[in-house]
XYZ file of N, CA and C in Angstrom:
402
model
N 0.729 -1.066 -0.474
C 0.205 0.221 0.118
C 0.172 1.277 -0.129
N 1.472 0.827 0.982
C 2.738 2.407 0.790
C 3.082 2.722 -0.063
N 4.196 1.513 -1.109
C 3.826 1.765 -2.375
C 3.542 2.343 -3.234
N 2.328 1.963 -3.336
C 1.427 1.802 -4.433
C 1.549 3.395 -3.811
N 1.183 4.110 -2.157
C 0.904 5.509 -2.683
C 2.334 5.998 -3.245
N 3.607 6.466 -2.779
C 4.639 6.613 -3.050
C 5.293 6.917 -4.789
N 4.572 5.665 -5.033
C 4.634 5.725 -6.717
C 3.475 6.920 -7.734
N 2.084 6.362 -6.586
C 1.303 8.037 -7.391
C 1.318 8.654 -6.877
N 2.850 9.699 -5.628
C 2.341 10.346 -5.186
C 3.665 10.897 -6.161
N 4.203 9.504 -6.370
C 5.577 9.951 -7.956
C 5.014 10.532 -9.494
N 4.516 9.418 -9.261
C 3.864 10.080 -11.030
C 3.266 11.376 -10.676
N 1.710 11.851 -9.775
C 1.775 12.783 -10.439
C 2.946 14.833 -10.196
N 4.145 14.384 -8.839
C 5.098 14.624 -9.101
C 5.590 15.543 -10.810
N 5.335 14.882 -11.614
C 6.107 14.355 -12.208
C 5.433 14.995 -13.468
N 4.104 14.405 -13.435
C 2.957 14.725 -14.841
C 2.817 16.187 -14.677
N 1.542 15.977 -13.477
C 1.079 17.822 -13.044
C 1.399 18.680 -14.350
N 2.712 18.463 -13.728
C 3.166 19.749 -13.299
C 3.685 20.276 -15.778
N 3.798 19.222 -15.739
C 4.806 19.101 -17.658
C 3.135 19.264 -18.436
N 1.827 18.410 -17.853
C 0.383 19.000 -18.325
C 0.189 20.521 -17.940
N 0.798 21.073 -17.644
C 0.272 22.415 -17.128
C 0.706 23.188 -17.407
N 2.824 22.665 -18.040
C 3.264 23.906 -18.573
C 3.163 23.994 -20.589
N 1.980 24.736 -20.625
C 1.627 25.194 -22.238
C 3.794 26.209 -22.454
N 4.658 25.886 -22.480
C 5.301 26.136 -23.661
C 6.625 24.915 -23.375
N 6.592 24.213 -22.866
C 6.733 22.836 -22.883
C 7.239 21.963 -24.261
N 8.664 21.994 -24.691
C 9.104 21.609 -25.339
C 9.205 19.912 -25.794
N 10.022 18.960 -26.892
C 9.891 18.062 -26.632
C 11.168 16.816 -25.885
N 11.832 18.201 -25.532
C 12.965 17.764 -25.386
C 12.465 17.585 -23.549
N 11.894 18.710 -22.889
C 11.941 19.148 -22.057
C 11.054 17.490 -20.965
N 9.659 17.319 -21.878
C 8.796 16.438 -22.157
C 9.764 15.458 -21.836
N 10.252 15.154 -22.896
C 11.848 13.373 -22.668
C 12.175 13.158 -21.912
N 13.277 14.851 -20.546
C 13.703 14.590 -19.630
C 13.074 14.927 -18.864
N 11.374 14.732 -18.461
C 11.371 15.302 -17.505
C 10.469 13.784 -16.974
N 10.495 12.742 -18.482
C 9.075 11.131 -17.976
C 10.694 10.389 -17.961
N 11.130 10.305 -19.134
C 12.726 9.742 -18.058
C 13.298 10.120 -17.054
N 13.023 10.629 -16.051
C 13.225 11.224 -14.950
C 12.137 10.245 -13.363
N 11.114 10.289 -14.558
C 9.446 9.696 -13.125
C 9.911 8.597 -13.813
N 10.932 7.439 -15.125
C 10.648 6.447 -15.094
C 12.048 6.945 -14.069
N 12.641 6.254 -13.884
C 14.468 5.709 -13.277
C 13.951 6.237 -11.750
N 12.980 7.049 -11.335
C 12.960 6.733 -9.727
C 12.215 5.792 -9.704
N 10.676 5.708 -10.435
C 9.757 5.179 -10.365
C 10.914 3.054 -10.240
N 11.618 3.871 -11.691
C 12.305 1.980 -11.274
C 12.714 1.772 -10.029
N 13.960 2.705 -10.054
C 14.333 2.130 -8.959
C 13.760 2.567 -7.104
N 12.799 2.789 -7.399
C 11.735 2.925 -5.947
C 10.837 1.192 -6.594
N 10.564 0.141 -7.431
C 10.343 -0.925 -7.919
C 11.479 -1.871 -7.320
N 12.660 -1.528 -8.594
C 13.441 -2.035 -7.897
C 14.386 -2.742 -6.057
N 14.273 -1.807 -5.739
C 14.636 -1.092 -3.986
C 13.383 -2.899 -2.842
N 12.576 -2.295 -3.787
C 11.493 -2.934 -2.737
C 10.937 -4.445 -3.151
N 11.198 -4.679 -5.090
C 11.026 -6.356 -4.673
C 12.333 -6.760 -5.462
N 13.047 -6.466 -4.933
C 14.451 -6.757 -5.221
C 15.985 -6.831 -3.895
N 14.449 -7.388 -2.068
C 15.198 -7.081 -1.689
C 15.382 -8.479 -1.059
N 16.583 -8.833 -0.418
C 16.531 -10.356 0.236
C 17.565 -10.396 1.120
N 17.540 -12.097 2.280
C 17.901 -11.637 3.273
C 18.864 -13.337 3.360
N 20.220 -13.144 2.450
C 20.276 -14.321 2.584
C 21.782 -15.063 4.574
N 21.888 -16.344 4.573
C 22.208 -16.015 5.461
C 24.047 -17.295 5.827
N 24.790 -16.208 5.457
C 27.009 -17.383 4.745
C 27.524 -17.316 6.292
N 28.030 -18.218 6.389
C 28.822 -18.397 7.241
C 29.389 -18.361 9.083
N 29.896 -17.152 8.003
C 30.160 -15.477 8.503
C 28.833 -14.501 9.061
N 28.666 -14.048 8.026
C 27.710 -13.079 8.023
C 26.562 -13.220 7.216
N 25.350 -12.063 8.334
C 23.864 -11.818 7.125
C 24.749 -10.857 6.231
N 23.572 -11.821 5.151
C 23.841 -10.589 3.720
C 21.975 -10.328 3.788
N 22.343 -8.374 3.430
C 20.815 -8.037 4.048
C 21.148 -7.541 2.151
N 20.325 -6.956 1.495
C 19.914 -6.815 -0.370
C 18.674 -6.313 -0.018
N 18.890 -4.849 -0.903
C 17.242 -3.637 -2.027
C 17.811 -3.430 -2.160
N 18.135 -3.314 -3.554
C 18.424 -1.882 -4.445
C 19.687 -1.861 -4.215
N 20.380 -1.147 -4.306
C 21.223 -0.600 -4.230
C 21.944 -0.820 -2.886
N 21.229 -0.382 -1.294
C 21.524 -0.502 -0.366
C 22.292 -2.447 -0.535
N 23.186 -2.690 0.857
C 23.473 -3.654 0.835
C 24.025 -3.826 2.622
N 23.926 -4.667 3.020
C 25.015 -4.728 4.191
C 25.348 -6.035 4.283
N 26.392 -6.247 4.728
C 27.237 -7.486 5.042
C 27.500 -7.333 6.792
N 26.389 -8.218 7.768
C 26.859 -8.184 8.750
C 27.523 -9.134 9.502
N 28.447 -9.529 10.155
C 29.259 -10.068 11.527
C 28.116 -11.198 12.028
N 27.627 -11.718 11.935
C 27.464 -12.807 13.038
C 27.414 -11.750 14.730
N 28.939 -12.035 14.025
C 29.647 -11.722 16.555
C 29.662 -10.578 16.067
N 28.986 -9.620 16.018
C 29.066 -8.094 16.305
C 27.641 -7.146 15.904
N 26.792 -9.083 15.862
C 24.211 -8.104 16.032
C 24.661 -8.400 17.898
N 23.853 -7.381 18.614
C 24.467 -7.039 19.907
C 22.474 -7.473 20.203
N 20.957 -7.087 19.275
C 20.809 -7.166 19.924
C 19.374 -6.999 18.539
N 18.132 -7.948 18.744
C 17.520 -7.745 18.440
C 16.312 -7.592 18.469
N 15.055 -7.441 17.514
C 13.513 -6.701 17.650
C 12.993 -6.333 17.445
N 12.100 -7.017 17.321
C 10.317 -6.952 16.601
C 10.609 -5.213 16.312
N 9.523 -4.994 15.259
C 8.712 -3.361 15.558
C 7.767 -3.373 13.818
N 7.249 -2.117 14.073
C 6.583 -1.124 13.316
C 6.699 -0.893 13.136
N 7.559 0.152 13.297
C 7.790 1.682 13.004
C 8.898 1.281 11.542
N 7.923 1.568 10.273
C 8.729 1.875 8.847
C 9.301 2.731 8.268
N 8.902 3.868 8.802
C 9.665 5.366 8.728
C 10.868 6.324 8.923
N 11.743 5.618 9.841
C 12.657 5.901 10.530
C 14.381 5.113 10.283
N 15.406 5.037 10.515
C 16.083 4.521 10.048
C 16.266 3.423 9.035
N 17.677 3.248 8.804
C 18.454 2.349 7.479
C 17.393 1.115 8.156
N 16.563 1.355 6.120
C 15.678 -0.190 5.944
C 15.487 -0.250 5.203
N 15.383 -1.795 4.784
C 15.698 -2.179 3.908
C 14.568 -3.671 4.230
N 12.778 -3.436 4.359
C 12.096 -3.747 4.356
C 10.425 -3.551 3.826
N 9.715 -4.887 3.602
C 8.774 -4.211 3.143
C 7.188 -5.073 3.113
N 7.141 -4.530 4.651
C 5.861 -4.729 4.951
C 5.944 -4.194 6.297
N 5.510 -3.980 6.921
C 5.138 -3.256 8.622
C 5.879 -3.568 9.463
N 5.533 -5.050 10.060
C 5.581 -6.454 10.961
C 7.628 -6.778 10.212
N 7.977 -6.401 11.060
C 9.894 -6.304 11.406
C 9.860 -6.946 12.199
N 12.000 -6.899 11.792
C 12.100 -7.067 12.908
C 13.458 -5.697 12.432
N 14.412 -5.241 13.941
C 15.255 -4.563 13.970
C 16.706 -5.278 13.981
N 17.629 -5.248 13.474
C 19.372 -6.271 14.429
C 19.598 -4.833 14.585
N 20.798 -5.152 15.469
C 21.209 -3.698 15.543
C 22.846 -4.550 15.917
N 23.825 -4.486 15.226
C 24.794 -4.737 15.173
C 26.026 -3.415 15.459
N 27.996 -3.574 15.534
C 28.305 -2.538 15.867
C 29.103 -1.759 14.763
N 28.881 -2.392 13.527
C 29.811 -1.774 12.321
C 28.386 -0.860 11.835
N 26.971 -1.092 12.526
C 26.439 -0.146 11.397
C 26.828 1.648 12.117
N 26.821 1.869 10.787
C 26.722 2.948 10.555
C 25.294 3.934 11.458
N 24.710 3.715 10.950
C 23.092 4.560 11.245
C 22.526 3.651 12.673
N 23.755 2.231 13.483
C 23.350 1.478 14.623
C 22.313 0.113 14.349
N 21.815 0.298 13.701
C 20.595 -0.460 12.828
C 20.300 -0.738 11.314
N 19.750 -1.909 10.951
C 19.055 -2.290 10.218
C 17.553 -2.311 10.034
N 16.284 -2.318 10.047
C 15.447 -3.054 10.025
C 15.136 -3.613 8.480
N 14.850 -4.782 8.919
C 14.545 -6.100 7.741
C 12.752 -6.551 7.841
N 12.389 -7.454 6.922
C 11.246 -8.294 7.303
C 11.213 -9.038 6.693
N 11.324 -10.142 7.594
C 11.736 -11.507 6.874
C 10.528 -11.684 6.031
N 10.122 -13.330 5.426
C 8.661 -13.626 5.506
C 8.301 -14.128 6.823
N 9.286 -15.052 7.163
C 8.681 -15.569 8.750
C 10.026 -15.114 9.452
N 9.361 -14.647 10.278
C 10.300 -13.339 10.725
C 10.236 -14.745 12.477
N 9.426 -15.746 13.286
C 10.644 -16.553 13.971
C 11.158 -17.807 13.606
N 11.168 -18.461 11.494
C 12.396 -19.168 10.957
C 13.281 -17.410 11.162
N 13.571 -17.004 11.152
C 14.283 -16.332 10.570
C 15.035 -16.129 11.730
N 14.453 -16.092 12.654
C 14.959 -15.510 14.755
C 15.594 -16.584 14.517
N 15.253 -17.934 14.884
C 16.058 -18.988 15.122
C 17.060 -19.400 14.400
N 16.720 -18.972 13.188
C 18.387 -19.005 12.533
C 18.991 -18.252 12.869
N 18.838 -17.202 13.707
C 20.210 -15.994 13.800
C 20.489 -16.284 15.345
N 19.794 -16.925 15.908
C 19.590 -18.140 17.029
C 21.035 -18.517 17.153
N 20.785 -20.021 15.984
C 21.997 -20.714 15.933
C 23.107 -19.723 16.207
N 22.595 -18.974 15.209
C 24.545 -18.029 14.871
C 24.768 -17.214 15.958
N 23.955 -16.881 16.257
C 24.346 -15.803 17.484
C 23.800 -16.113 18.549
N 24.303 -16.871 19.208
C 23.767 -17.526 20.769
C 23.948 -16.332 21.411
N 24.586 -15.233 21.609
C 25.237 -14.808 22.969
C 23.926 -13.654 22.655
N 23.420 -13.555 21.033
C 22.006 -11.836 21.157
C 21.326 -11.655 21.452
N 20.747 -10.508 22.261
C 19.594 -9.835 23.398
C 18.373 -10.630 22.586
N 17.607 -10.784 22.520
C 16.383 -10.567 21.810
C 15.301 -9.389 23.111
N 14.136 -8.484 21.672
C 13.226 -8.266 22.759
C 11.911 -8.199 21.951
N 11.055 -8.235 22.049
C 10.032 -8.311 21.557
C 9.457 -7.569 21.306
């Protein structure tokens, strides 16, 4: 739902001014439509390419251009979250978890695995000393 609203707003921001400009040239139209397509494409790519992969020594989190390699020994705390509008987030739903780790420039990353319970049990296997909050 959030992605749909975002895409609609982006479309409106680009198309409405373009349609109201009576003096626009074909070059103006091409540039504006190109920027619109690139913006929408970037959001869709970021939203639909999200994946989380457990490697032997780290968790790999990826969404579009954004990626994090989180060594298991650096994970300090994991908590469930419904706050999707703040912080560094690579999630596709409002129900997710926040992983705090030492080398994070922003302190944590918010993710939304399909099955949170299976994801947390896998983290527990790989990070037995991590603190969990519900």
